[in-house]
mmCIF file of C-alpha atoms in Angstrom:
data_model
loop_
_atom_site.group_PDB
_atom_site.id
_atom_site.type_symbol
_atom_site.label_atom_id
_atom_site.label_comp_id
_atom_site.label_asym_id
_atom_site.label_seq_id
_atom_site.Cartn_x
_atom_site.Cartn_y
_atom_site.Cartn_z
ATOM 1 C CA MET A 1 25.872 -16.150 -5.781
ATOM 2 C CA THR A 2 23.953 -19.292 -4.827
ATOM 3 C CA GLN A 3 22.529 -21.597 -7.454
ATOM 4 C CA PRO A 4 20.374 -19.842 -10.050
ATOM 5 C CA TRP A 5 16.669 -20.370 -9.459
ATOM 6 C CA THR A 6 13.748 -20.248 -11.841
ATOM 7 C CA ILE A 7 10.999 -18.315 -10.100
ATOM 8 C CA GLY A 8 7.316 -18.045 -10.991
ATOM 9 C CA ILE A 9 5.603 -14.935 -9.678
ATOM 10 C CA VAL A 10 1.809 -14.794 -9.837
ATOM 11 C CA GLY A 11 0.612 -11.201 -9.750
ATOM 12 C CA LEU A 12 2.745 -8.421 -11.234
ATOM 13 C CA GLY A 13 1.533 -5.497 -9.195
ATOM 14 C CA TYR A 14 3.284 -3.329 -6.621
ATOM 15 C CA VAL A 15 4.561 -6.462 -4.805
ATOM 16 C CA GLY A 16 5.186 -8.949 -7.601
ATOM 17 C CA LEU A 17 7.011 -6.708 -10.056
ATOM 18 C CA PRO A 18 9.637 -5.375 -7.601
ATOM 19 C CA LEU A 19 10.165 -8.956 -6.416
ATOM 20 C CA ALA A 20 10.679 -10.073 -10.012
ATOM 21 C CA GLN A 21 13.208 -7.291 -10.492
ATOM 22 C CA LEU A 22 15.081 -8.372 -7.376
ATOM 23 C CA PHE A 23 15.419 -11.980 -8.551
ATOM 24 C CA LEU A 24 16.413 -10.881 -12.051
ATOM 25 C CA GLU A 25 19.114 -8.569 -10.716
ATOM 26 C CA GLN A 26 20.710 -11.529 -8.946
ATOM 27 C CA GLY A 27 20.843 -13.636 -12.101
ATOM 28 C CA HIS A 28 17.748 -15.766 -11.644
ATOM 29 C CA THR A 29 15.117 -16.531 -14.298
ATOM 30 C CA VAL A 30 11.606 -15.218 -13.662
ATOM 31 C CA TYR A 31 8.264 -16.113 -15.222
ATOM 32 C CA GLY A 32 5.630 -13.531 -14.385
ATOM 33 C CA ILE A 33 1.956 -14.514 -14.497
ATOM 34 C CA ASP A 34 -0.898 -12.019 -14.530
ATOM 35 C CA THR A 35 -4.468 -12.153 -15.787
ATOM 36 C CA ASP A 36 -4.521 -8.411 -16.527
ATOM 37 C CA GLN A 37 -3.813 -8.195 -20.253
ATOM 38 C CA THR A 38 -3.229 -4.448 -20.026
ATOM 39 C CA LYS A 39 -0.344 -4.998 -17.612
ATOM 40 C CA LEU A 40 1.139 -7.714 -19.784
ATOM 41 C CA SER A 41 0.903 -5.551 -22.903
ATOM 42 C CA ARG A 42 2.541 -2.596 -21.185
ATOM 43 C CA LEU A 43 5.359 -4.761 -19.886
ATOM 44 C CA GLU A 44 5.987 -6.207 -23.331
ATOM 45 C CA GLN A 45 5.947 -2.690 -24.793
ATOM 46 C CA GLY A 46 8.392 -1.470 -22.157
ATOM 47 C CA THR A 47 6.009 0.975 -20.489
ATOM 48 C CA SER A 48 5.448 1.158 -16.738
ATOM 49 C CA TYR A 49 2.221 1.165 -14.748
ATOM 50 C CA LEU A 50 3.910 1.656 -11.355
ATOM 51 C CA ALA A 51 5.160 5.018 -10.102
ATOM 52 C CA ASP A 52 8.356 3.448 -8.737
ATOM 53 C CA PHE A 53 9.298 1.971 -12.129
ATOM 54 C CA SER A 54 10.393 4.048 -15.114
ATOM 55 C CA ASP A 55 9.894 2.811 -18.660
ATOM 56 C CA GLN A 56 13.644 2.308 -18.872
ATOM 57 C CA VAL A 57 13.613 0.014 -15.843
ATOM 58 C CA ILE A 58 10.840 -2.047 -17.438
ATOM 59 C CA LYS A 59 12.888 -2.421 -20.609
ATOM 60 C CA GLU A 60 15.927 -3.485 -18.587
ATOM 61 C CA LEU A 61 13.966 -6.337 -16.992
ATOM 62 C CA PHE A 62 13.811 -8.044 -20.384
ATOM 63 C CA GLN A 63 17.377 -7.300 -21.551
ATOM 64 C CA ASN A 64 19.002 -10.589 -20.566
ATOM 65 C CA GLY A 65 16.249 -12.836 -21.858
ATOM 66 C CA THR A 66 15.599 -14.268 -18.393
ATOM 67 C CA PHE A 67 12.195 -12.623 -17.877
ATOM 68 C CA ALA A 68 8.979 -13.734 -19.541
ATOM 69 C CA VAL A 69 5.404 -12.680 -18.798
ATOM 70 C CA SER A 70 2.189 -14.446 -19.668
ATOM 71 C CA SER A 71 -1.395 -15.105 -18.628
ATOM 72 C CA SER A 72 -0.736 -18.844 -18.915
ATOM 73 C CA TYR A 73 -0.124 -20.697 -15.665
ATOM 74 C CA ALA A 74 1.464 -23.508 -17.665
ATOM 75 C CA LEU A 75 4.770 -21.643 -17.381
ATOM 76 C CA LEU A 76 4.819 -22.604 -13.712
ATOM 77 C CA GLU A 77 5.544 -26.232 -14.593
ATOM 78 C CA ASN A 78 9.141 -25.242 -15.269
ATOM 79 C CA VAL A 79 9.983 -23.279 -12.118
ATOM 80 C CA ASP A 80 11.644 -24.094 -8.805
ATOM 81 C CA ALA A 81 9.467 -21.784 -6.724
ATOM 82 C CA ILE A 82 6.041 -20.220 -7.157
ATOM 83 C CA ILE A 83 5.272 -17.014 -5.261
ATOM 84 C CA LEU A 84 1.677 -15.761 -5.063
ATOM 85 C CA CYS A 85 1.466 -11.954 -4.879
ATOM 86 C CA VAL A 86 -2.221 -11.228 -5.450
ATOM 87 C CA PRO A 87 -4.584 -8.714 -3.797
ATOM 88 C CA THR A 88 -6.380 -9.533 -0.556
ATOM 89 C CA PRO A 89 -8.978 -6.770 -0.108
ATOM 90 C CA LEU A 90 -12.005 -6.600 2.146
ATOM 91 C CA ASP A 91 -15.460 -7.423 0.810
ATOM 92 C CA THR A 92 -18.429 -5.072 0.998
ATOM 93 C CA SER A 93 -19.170 -6.211 4.556
ATOM 94 C CA GLY A 94 -15.623 -5.517 5.707
ATOM 95 C CA GLU A 95 -14.555 -9.155 5.908
ATOM 96 C CA PRO A 96 -11.524 -10.817 4.279
ATOM 97 C CA ASP A 97 -11.929 -11.400 0.551
ATOM 98 C CA LEU A 98 -9.668 -14.231 -0.586
ATOM 99 C CA GLN A 99 -11.137 -14.616 -4.051
ATOM 100 C CA TYR A 100 -7.860 -13.638 -5.756
ATOM 101 C CA VAL A 101 -5.814 -16.035 -3.647
ATOM 102 C CA ARG A 102 -8.263 -18.839 -4.327
ATOM 103 C CA LYS A 103 -8.386 -18.155 -8.069
ATOM 104 C CA ALA A 104 -4.591 -18.003 -8.281
ATOM 105 C CA LEU A 105 -4.284 -21.230 -6.309
ATOM 106 C CA GLN A 106 -6.866 -23.037 -8.433
ATOM 107 C CA SER A 107 -5.046 -21.941 -11.588
ATOM 108 C CA THR A 108 -1.684 -22.977 -10.141
ATOM 109 C CA LEU A 109 -2.572 -26.432 -8.796
ATOM 110 C CA PRO A 110 -2.899 -28.227 -12.169
ATOM 111 C CA HIS A 111 0.667 -27.168 -12.998
ATOM 112 C CA LEU A 112 2.264 -27.790 -9.608
ATOM 113 C CA GLN A 113 5.207 -30.199 -9.743
ATOM 114 C CA LYS A 114 6.873 -32.351 -7.123
ATOM 115 C CA GLY A 115 9.876 -30.678 -5.552
ATOM 116 C CA GLN A 116 8.594 -27.141 -6.023
ATOM 117 C CA LEU A 117 8.226 -24.457 -3.373
ATOM 118 C CA LEU A 118 4.859 -22.654 -3.125
ATOM 119 C CA VAL A 119 4.856 -19.383 -1.175
ATOM 120 C CA LEU A 120 2.046 -16.968 -0.391
ATOM 121 C CA GLU A 121 3.127 -13.331 0.109
ATOM 122 C CA SER A 122 -0.292 -11.644 0.133
ATOM 123 C CA SER A 123 -1.337 -10.117 3.464
ATOM 124 C CA THR A 124 -4.014 -12.340 4.967
ATOM 125 C CA TYR A 125 -5.561 -13.638 8.170
ATOM 126 C CA PRO A 126 -3.661 -16.087 10.382
ATOM 127 C CA GLY A 127 -4.190 -19.638 9.219
ATOM 128 C CA THR A 128 -4.690 -18.973 5.517
ATOM 129 C CA THR A 129 -1.659 -20.987 4.405
ATOM 130 C CA GLU A 130 -2.516 -23.840 6.733
ATOM 131 C CA GLU A 131 -6.265 -23.856 6.055
ATOM 132 C CA GLU A 132 -6.598 -22.724 2.436
ATOM 133 C CA ILE A 133 -3.408 -23.726 0.636
ATOM 134 C CA ALA A 134 -1.948 -26.773 2.380
ATOM 135 C CA PRO A 135 -5.122 -28.946 2.222
ATOM 136 C CA GLN A 136 -5.492 -28.433 -1.526
ATOM 137 C CA VAL A 137 -1.862 -29.312 -2.115
ATOM 138 C CA LYS A 138 -2.320 -32.466 -0.023
ATOM 139 C CA GLU A 139 -5.253 -33.482 -2.230
ATOM 140 C CA LYS A 140 -2.709 -34.204 -4.941
ATOM 141 C CA GLY A 141 -1.481 -37.021 -2.749
ATOM 142 C CA TRP A 142 1.752 -35.285 -1.826
ATOM 143 C CA ASN A 143 3.426 -34.971 1.560
ATOM 144 C CA ILE A 144 4.155 -31.353 2.411
ATOM 145 C CA GLY A 145 7.750 -31.007 3.478
ATOM 146 C CA GLN A 146 8.838 -34.002 1.386
ATOM 147 C CA ASP A 147 7.188 -34.005 -2.038
ATOM 148 C CA ILE A 148 6.502 -30.266 -2.065
ATOM 149 C CA HIS A 149 7.201 -27.270 0.160
ATOM 150 C CA VAL A 150 4.644 -24.684 1.274
ATOM 151 C CA ALA A 151 5.412 -21.440 3.130
ATOM 152 C CA TYR A 152 4.262 -17.932 3.900
ATOM 153 C CA SER A 153 6.437 -14.834 3.626
ATOM 154 C CA PRO A 154 4.811 -11.423 4.113
ATOM 155 C CA GLU A 155 5.688 -8.684 1.668
ATOM 156 C CA ARG A 156 7.212 -5.550 3.179
ATOM 157 C CA ILE A 157 7.149 -3.258 0.158
ATOM 158 C CA ASN A 158 7.021 0.473 0.937
ATOM 159 C CA PRO A 159 6.015 2.196 -2.322
ATOM 160 C CA GLY A 160 7.165 5.733 -3.002
ATOM 161 C CA GLN A 161 10.259 5.717 -0.789
ATOM 162 C CA SER A 162 13.927 5.151 -1.567
ATOM 163 C CA THR A 163 15.393 4.939 1.950
ATOM 164 C CA TYR A 164 15.137 1.175 2.195
ATOM 165 C CA LYS A 165 16.040 -0.960 -0.778
ATOM 166 C CA LEU A 166 13.901 -4.077 -1.044
ATOM 167 C CA ALA A 167 16.868 -6.416 -0.627
ATOM 168 C CA SER A 168 17.851 -4.712 2.640
ATOM 169 C CA ILE A 169 14.468 -5.250 4.339
ATOM 170 C CA PRO A 170 14.622 -8.437 6.460
ATOM 171 C CA LYS A 171 12.485 -11.191 4.928
ATOM 172 C CA VAL A 172 10.318 -13.207 7.326
ATOM 173 C CA VAL A 173 9.552 -16.799 6.293
ATOM 174 C CA GLY A 174 7.495 -19.480 7.975
ATOM 175 C CA GLY A 175 6.818 -22.894 6.468
ATOM 176 C CA GLU A 176 4.291 -25.634 7.064
ATOM 177 C CA THR A 177 7.189 -27.829 8.212
ATOM 178 C CA PRO A 178 10.799 -27.076 9.173
ATOM 179 C CA SER A 179 11.961 -28.350 5.783
ATOM 180 C CA CYS A 180 9.496 -25.983 4.085
ATOM 181 C CA THR A 181 10.982 -23.074 6.033
ATOM 182 C CA LYS A 182 14.491 -24.176 5.107
ATOM 183 C CA ARG A 183 13.615 -24.367 1.409
ATOM 184 C CA ALA A 184 11.938 -20.941 1.457
ATOM 185 C CA LYS A 185 14.910 -19.458 3.261
ATOM 186 C CA GLY A 186 17.239 -20.877 0.626
ATOM 187 C CA VAL A 187 15.333 -19.212 -2.195
ATOM 188 C CA TYR A 188 14.907 -15.833 -0.510
ATOM 189 C CA ALA A 189 18.465 -15.754 0.850
ATOM 190 C CA SER A 190 19.679 -15.575 -2.725
ATOM 191 C CA VAL A 191 18.216 -12.051 -3.048
ATOM 192 C CA PHE A 192 17.615 -10.674 0.478
ATOM 193 C CA ASP A 193 20.384 -9.552 2.824
ATOM 194 C CA GLU A 194 18.681 -11.165 5.816
ATOM 195 C CA VAL A 195 16.060 -13.916 6.058
ATOM 196 C CA VAL A 196 14.272 -14.330 9.384
ATOM 197 C CA GLU A 197 12.948 -17.836 10.072
ATOM 198 C CA VAL A 198 9.879 -18.229 12.270
ATOM 199 C CA SER A 199 8.352 -21.449 13.540
ATOM 200 C CA SER A 200 5.262 -21.578 11.322
ATOM 201 C CA SER A 201 3.357 -19.935 8.504
ATOM 202 C CA LYS A 202 0.828 -18.701 11.055
ATOM 203 C CA VAL A 203 3.491 -16.795 12.999
ATOM 204 C CA ALA A 204 4.578 -15.117 9.758
ATOM 205 C CA GLU A 205 0.975 -14.230 8.895
ATOM 206 C CA VAL A 206 0.331 -12.685 12.307
ATOM 207 C CA SER A 207 3.564 -10.703 12.165
ATOM 208 C CA LYS A 208 2.507 -8.817 9.043
ATOM 209 C CA LEU A 209 -0.881 -7.882 10.450
ATOM 210 C CA VAL A 210 0.573 -6.757 13.777
ATOM 211 C CA GLU A 211 3.086 -4.502 12.001
ATOM 212 C CA ASN A 212 0.339 -2.634 10.192
ATOM 213 C CA ALA A 213 -2.149 -2.708 13.066
ATOM 214 C CA GLN A 214 0.412 -0.972 15.249
ATOM 215 C CA ARG A 215 0.894 1.686 12.600
ATOM 216 C CA LEU A 216 -2.846 2.233 12.213
ATOM 217 C CA ILE A 217 -3.274 2.615 15.965
ATOM 218 C CA ASN A 218 -0.370 5.050 16.309
ATOM 219 C CA ILE A 219 -1.434 7.229 13.390
ATOM 220 C CA SER A 220 -5.058 7.221 14.526
ATOM 221 C CA PHE A 221 -3.962 8.266 18.008
ATOM 222 C CA MET A 222 -2.136 11.271 16.565
ATOM 223 C CA ASN A 223 -5.182 12.105 14.436
ATOM 224 C CA GLU A 224 -7.345 12.104 17.551
ATOM 225 C CA VAL A 225 -4.807 14.269 19.394
ATOM 226 C CA ALA A 226 -4.838 16.628 16.387
ATOM 227 C CA MET A 227 -8.592 17.047 16.807
ATOM 228 C CA LEU A 228 -8.111 17.722 20.515
ATOM 229 C CA CYS A 229 -5.367 20.259 19.828
ATOM 230 C CA ASP A 230 -7.626 21.997 17.337
ATOM 231 C CA SER A 231 -10.258 22.480 20.043
ATOM 232 C CA LEU A 232 -7.548 23.797 22.394
ATOM 233 C CA HIS A 233 -6.095 26.140 19.746
ATOM 234 C CA VAL A 234 -2.773 24.324 20.039
ATOM 235 C CA ASN A 235 -0.494 23.509 17.094
ATOM 236 C CA ILE A 236 -0.284 19.693 16.926
ATOM 237 C CA TRP A 237 2.894 19.853 14.861
ATOM 238 C CA GLU A 238 4.634 21.934 17.532
ATOM 239 C CA VAL A 239 3.502 19.385 20.114
ATOM 240 C CA ILE A 240 5.012 16.546 18.065
ATOM 241 C CA ASP A 241 8.278 18.458 17.659
ATOM 242 C CA ALA A 242 8.430 19.033 21.408
ATOM 243 C CA CYS A 243 7.711 15.362 22.187
ATOM 244 C CA SER A 244 10.357 14.274 19.695
ATOM 245 C CA THR A 245 13.098 15.915 21.732
ATOM 246 C CA LYS A 246 12.732 13.139 24.310
ATOM 247 C CA PRO A 247 15.530 10.673 23.510
ATOM 248 C CA PHE A 248 13.615 7.630 24.757
ATOM 249 C CA GLY A 249 10.050 6.388 25.105
ATOM 250 C CA PHE A 250 8.472 8.469 22.308
ATOM 251 C CA THR A 251 8.198 7.606 18.628
ATOM 252 C CA PRO A 252 6.871 10.419 16.431
ATOM 253 C CA TYR A 253 3.863 9.717 14.218
ATOM 254 C CA THR A 254 2.158 12.426 12.208
ATOM 255 C CA PRO A 255 -1.544 13.166 11.695
ATOM 256 C CA GLY A 256 -3.143 13.592 8.308
ATOM 257 C CA PRO A 257 -6.465 13.436 6.459
ATOM 258 C CA GLY A 258 -6.768 9.710 7.225
ATOM 259 C CA VAL A 259 -4.866 6.540 6.435
ATOM 260 C CA GLY A 260 -5.241 4.801 3.096
ATOM 261 C CA GLY A 261 -3.633 2.327 0.741
ATOM 262 C CA HIS A 262 -3.528 -1.416 0.388
ATOM 263 C CA CYS A 263 -2.244 -2.310 3.873
ATOM 264 C CA ILE A 264 -2.845 -0.040 6.837
ATOM 265 C CA PRO A 265 -6.652 0.318 6.579
ATOM 266 C CA VAL A 266 -7.085 -3.354 5.584
ATOM 267 C CA ASP A 267 -4.607 -5.603 7.386
ATOM 268 C CA PRO A 268 -5.721 -4.747 10.949
ATOM 269 C CA LEU A 269 -9.287 -5.706 10.013
ATOM 270 C CA TYR A 270 -8.046 -9.117 8.864
ATOM 271 C CA LEU A 271 -6.511 -9.521 12.322
ATOM 272 C CA ASN A 272 -9.668 -8.383 14.073
ATOM 273 C CA TRP A 273 -11.783 -10.703 11.915
ATOM 274 C CA LYS A 274 -9.670 -13.636 13.042
ATOM 275 C CA ALA A 275 -9.963 -12.447 16.639
ATOM 276 C CA ASN A 276 -13.748 -12.446 16.255
ATOM 277 C CA GLN A 277 -13.537 -16.054 15.061
ATOM 278 C CA GLN A 278 -11.779 -16.798 18.347
ATOM 279 C CA GLY A 279 -14.505 -15.067 20.368
ATOM 280 C CA MET A 280 -12.402 -11.942 20.919
ATOM 281 C CA ASP A 281 -12.579 -8.320 19.816
ATOM 282 C CA LEU A 282 -9.466 -6.185 19.348
ATOM 283 C CA SER A 283 -10.963 -2.975 20.693
ATOM 284 C CA LEU A 284 -7.930 -0.814 19.940
ATOM 285 C CA ILE A 285 -8.184 -1.665 16.242
ATOM 286 C CA GLN A 286 -11.892 -0.872 16.263
ATOM 287 C CA ALA A 287 -11.255 2.449 17.986
ATOM 288 C CA ALA A 288 -8.461 3.310 15.545
ATOM 289 C CA LYS A 289 -10.703 2.513 12.594
ATOM 290 C CA SER A 290 -13.400 4.796 14.041
ATOM 291 C CA VAL A 291 -10.975 7.706 14.523
ATOM 292 C CA ASN A 292 -9.598 7.287 11.029
ATOM 293 C CA ALA A 293 -13.109 7.361 9.560
ATOM 294 C CA ARG A 294 -13.713 10.772 11.179
ATOM 295 C CA MET A 295 -10.723 12.525 9.636
ATOM 296 C CA PRO A 296 -12.152 13.403 6.194
ATOM 297 C CA ARG A 297 -15.080 15.177 7.846
ATOM 298 C CA PHE A 298 -12.691 16.942 10.221
ATOM 299 C CA VAL A 299 -10.689 18.255 7.248
ATOM 300 C CA ILE A 300 -13.855 19.525 5.578
ATOM 301 C CA GLU A 301 -14.885 21.324 8.761
ATOM 302 C CA LYS A 302 -11.466 22.988 8.793
ATOM 303 C CA VAL A 303 -12.023 24.202 5.257
ATOM 304 C CA LYS A 304 -15.532 25.369 6.042
ATOM 305 C CA ALA A 305 -14.411 27.329 9.112
ATOM 306 C CA HIS A 306 -11.815 29.347 7.208
ATOM 307 C CA LEU A 307 -13.447 29.913 3.821
ATOM 308 C CA GLY A 308 -14.763 33.374 3.083
ATOM 309 C CA VAL A 309 -17.777 31.935 1.275
ATOM 310 C CA PRO A 310 -20.197 29.050 1.918
ATOM 311 C CA LEU A 311 -18.907 25.638 0.826
ATOM 312 C CA GLU A 312 -21.633 25.333 -1.807
ATOM 313 C CA GLN A 313 -20.433 28.544 -3.457
ATOM 314 C CA SER A 314 -16.721 27.778 -3.301
ATOM 315 C CA ASN A 315 -14.078 26.814 -5.819
ATOM 316 C CA LEU A 316 -11.769 24.278 -4.190
ATOM 317 C CA LEU A 317 -8.598 22.681 -5.493
ATOM 318 C CA MET A 318 -7.385 19.398 -4.030
ATOM 319 C CA LEU A 319 -3.646 18.787 -4.273
ATOM 320 C CA GLY A 320 -2.903 15.069 -4.282
ATOM 321 C CA VAL A 321 -5.463 12.269 -4.378
ATOM 322 C CA THR A 322 -3.220 9.249 -3.765
ATOM 323 C CA TYR A 323 -3.058 7.678 -0.319
ATOM 324 C CA LYS A 324 0.598 8.684 0.176
ATOM 325 C CA LYS A 325 3.275 10.783 -1.473
ATOM 326 C CA ASN A 326 5.056 9.871 -4.690
ATOM 327 C CA VAL A 327 2.864 6.902 -5.671
ATOM 328 C CA ASN A 328 -0.015 6.471 -8.128
ATOM 329 C CA ASP A 329 -2.163 4.327 -5.824
ATOM 330 C CA ILE A 330 -5.574 5.727 -4.839
ATOM 331 C CA ARG A 331 -6.879 2.664 -2.991
ATOM 332 C CA GLU A 332 -8.653 3.636 0.241
ATOM 333 C CA SER A 333 -7.319 7.188 -0.155
ATOM 334 C CA PRO A 334 -9.003 9.641 2.236
ATOM 335 C CA ALA A 335 -8.739 12.274 -0.490
ATOM 336 C CA LEU A 336 -11.430 10.453 -2.442
ATOM 337 C CA GLN A 337 -13.819 10.630 0.511
ATOM 338 C CA ILE A 338 -13.115 14.344 0.904
ATOM 339 C CA PHE A 339 -13.690 14.859 -2.824
ATOM 340 C CA GLU A 340 -17.052 13.065 -2.623
ATOM 341 C CA HIS A 341 -18.187 14.943 0.503
ATOM 342 C CA LEU A 342 -17.356 18.321 -1.053
ATOM 343 C CA LEU A 343 -19.222 17.444 -4.226
ATOM 344 C CA ASP A 344 -22.218 16.340 -2.147
ATOM 345 C CA VAL A 345 -22.514 19.778 -0.528
ATOM 346 C CA GLY A 346 -22.307 21.520 -3.900
ATOM 347 C CA ALA A 347 -18.724 22.793 -3.951
ATOM 348 C CA ASN A 348 -16.976 23.240 -7.287
ATOM 349 C CA VAL A 349 -14.072 20.812 -6.830
ATOM 350 C CA SER A 350 -11.051 20.145 -9.041
ATOM 351 C CA TYR A 351 -7.770 18.408 -8.390
ATOM 352 C CA HIS A 352 -4.126 18.224 -9.356
ATOM 353 C CA ASP A 353 -2.048 15.091 -8.977
ATOM 354 C CA PRO A 354 0.948 14.363 -11.217
ATOM 355 C CA TYR A 355 0.552 10.636 -10.539
ATOM 356 C CA VAL A 356 -3.179 10.414 -11.333
ATOM 357 C CA PRO A 357 -4.031 11.993 -14.708
ATOM 358 C CA SER A 358 -7.741 11.145 -14.481
ATOM 359 C CA LEU A 359 -10.214 10.129 -11.838
ATOM 360 C CA THR A 360 -13.841 8.998 -11.579
ATOM 361 C CA ILE A 361 -15.874 10.249 -8.619
ATOM 362 C CA ASP A 362 -19.585 9.488 -8.281
ATOM 363 C CA SER A 363 -19.720 8.327 -11.932
ATOM 364 C CA SER A 364 -18.253 11.635 -13.135
ATOM 365 C CA ASP A 365 -14.849 11.858 -14.789
ATOM 366 C CA TYR A 366 -12.246 14.418 -13.742
ATOM 367 C CA GLU A 367 -8.827 15.244 -15.153
ATOM 368 C CA SER A 368 -5.861 16.523 -13.210
ATOM 369 C CA ARG A 369 -5.574 20.277 -13.796
ATOM 370 C CA THR A 370 -2.351 22.061 -14.577
ATOM 371 C CA ILE A 371 -1.258 24.375 -11.770
ATOM 372 C CA THR A 372 -0.904 27.990 -12.865
ATOM 373 C CA LYS A 373 -0.899 31.253 -10.972
ATOM 374 C CA GLU A 374 -4.240 32.210 -12.513
ATOM 375 C CA MET A 375 -5.847 28.905 -11.609
ATOM 376 C CA LEU A 376 -4.694 29.174 -7.997
ATOM 377 C CA GLU A 377 -5.955 32.751 -7.731
ATOM 378 C CA ASN A 378 -9.403 31.620 -8.863
ATOM 379 C CA GLN A 379 -9.742 29.183 -5.949
ATOM 380 C CA HIS A 380 -11.353 30.043 -2.647
ATOM 381 C CA GLY A 381 -9.323 27.298 -1.031
ATOM 382 C CA VAL A 382 -6.543 24.798 -1.734
ATOM 383 C CA LEU A 383 -6.369 21.508 0.189
ATOM 384 C CA ILE A 384 -2.981 19.805 0.399
ATOM 385 C CA LEU A 385 -4.007 16.184 0.944
ATOM 386 C CA THR A 386 -0.945 14.359 -0.397
ATOM 387 C CA ASP A 387 2.527 15.843 -0.031
ATOM 388 C CA HIS A 388 4.054 14.827 -3.361
ATOM 389 C CA SER A 389 7.671 15.943 -3.586
ATOM 390 C CA CYS A 390 7.299 17.454 -7.057
ATOM 391 C CA LEU A 391 4.521 19.973 -6.336
ATOM 392 C CA PRO A 392 5.385 23.701 -6.763
ATOM 393 C CA TYR A 393 4.778 24.624 -3.152
ATOM 394 C CA GLN A 394 6.205 28.142 -3.329
ATOM 395 C CA MET A 395 3.892 29.040 -6.202
ATOM 396 C CA ILE A 396 0.968 27.493 -4.351
ATOM 397 C CA LEU A 397 1.827 29.485 -1.235
ATOM 398 C CA ASP A 398 2.257 32.743 -3.147
ATOM 399 C CA HIS A 399 -0.981 32.615 -5.143
ATOM 400 C CA SER A 400 -3.580 30.894 -2.958
ATOM 401 C CA ALA A 401 -6.099 32.744 -0.820
ATOM 402 C CA LEU A 402 -6.399 29.850 1.642
ATOM 403 C CA ILE A 403 -4.374 26.673 2.034
ATOM 404 C CA VAL A 404 -5.435 23.836 4.323
ATOM 405 C CA ASP A 405 -2.190 21.912 4.751
ATOM 406 C CA THR A 406 -3.083 18.508 6.185
ATOM 407 C CA ARG A 407 0.510 17.206 5.910
ATOM 408 C CA ASN A 408 2.494 20.163 7.279
ATOM 409 C CA VAL A 409 4.449 20.106 4.033
ATOM 410 C CA LEU A 410 4.837 23.894 4.124
ATOM 411 C CA LYS A 411 6.865 23.740 7.316
ATOM 412 C CA GLY A 412 9.979 25.814 6.743
ATOM 413 C CA TYR A 413 8.355 28.169 4.241
ATOM 414 C CA GLU A 414 7.909 31.831 5.147
ATOM 415 C CA ASN A 415 4.887 34.185 4.962
ATOM 416 C CA LYS A 416 2.225 31.596 5.742
ATOM 417 C CA ASN A 417 -0.642 33.806 6.873
ATOM 418 C CA ASN A 418 -2.881 32.038 4.362
ATOM 419 C CA VAL A 419 -2.052 28.548 5.697
ATOM 420 C CA VAL A 420 -4.234 26.544 8.083
ATOM 421 C CA LEU A 421 -2.875 23.330 9.630
ATOM 422 C CA LEU A 422 -4.756 20.362 11.088
#
């Protein structure tokens, strides 16, 4: 192992907490800062608020006495590196909202020390590190690259999956100067298998947005093809399987009720916003956004076309309300839009999601229902919107009058006369 570092991580959410765990596992000391007192209390009590972390894992983080959490930024005075992992959503007009980055930076600056490394990991528009962070650090009278080091390193967390361990995902780093990049690489190389140096923070910022913009475009393309196939009475999933037999030139993407989460619907719009500042418009991103916005309505039309009763007289059960399988994150989830639309037309809607025990839609509170044979038999339709691994799919198949399977999760099951696909 390289020298032990003391790391300050600001923001203990789905990015910051796994990063803290990674540094702790390699023998480093970590100070975690968060302004959410509920998170801090749960951590101190050994209870998890992330689907990927069990209570036991939370307890293990504190076992060696090298992990401390607090709302006080003063802890950062004693660290070698400070890593900002705070949200970067869109505002109500669809433009980048950097309020959390700015608040974290303003709280960090009074405690910044010479010789430290300051890294931003939050997804953001190109130029944020150079335009927002570096100037404020320079106001302290320090030379970046000599007195202090500033860099950007995009997070590449993939919640809900176990195929890729965090340490095995190559870590991109770009500093404000070559020495900044070198310092950031030294810190991250102590926990990541591979660190990829790029020439600037701006290159690193663009790389993250391009990764997710490409994914949005590809998924949206398959969603649009799914709508075409529906009009042609062709099974989109069979088409994808056929295309996937080509050993070159085709990468399979799957359709669904719409993209959601903290990255794919948001990051491409950060990129397009920056393009607009340059007098350009990334038309593919705009088109992909438009297609994605149509999918919830398309799903509802599918339900409407196959129900035996009018929507306003129907009992409908939604299975899964998170944006992807095996996580508890409902941000930008298309299931929420579908829920709202169905309520608006007067349907009697309920839901089941093992990761979301309660939910507020249109100022009304809902609780996740327990799946039973009787409950399923009382529904006119069941919508599979999130393909959680733990759902009792055979029971659902056996006791539902109609299933709209937007994820093709029932592929491989038999006797599916009651199943409708996208």
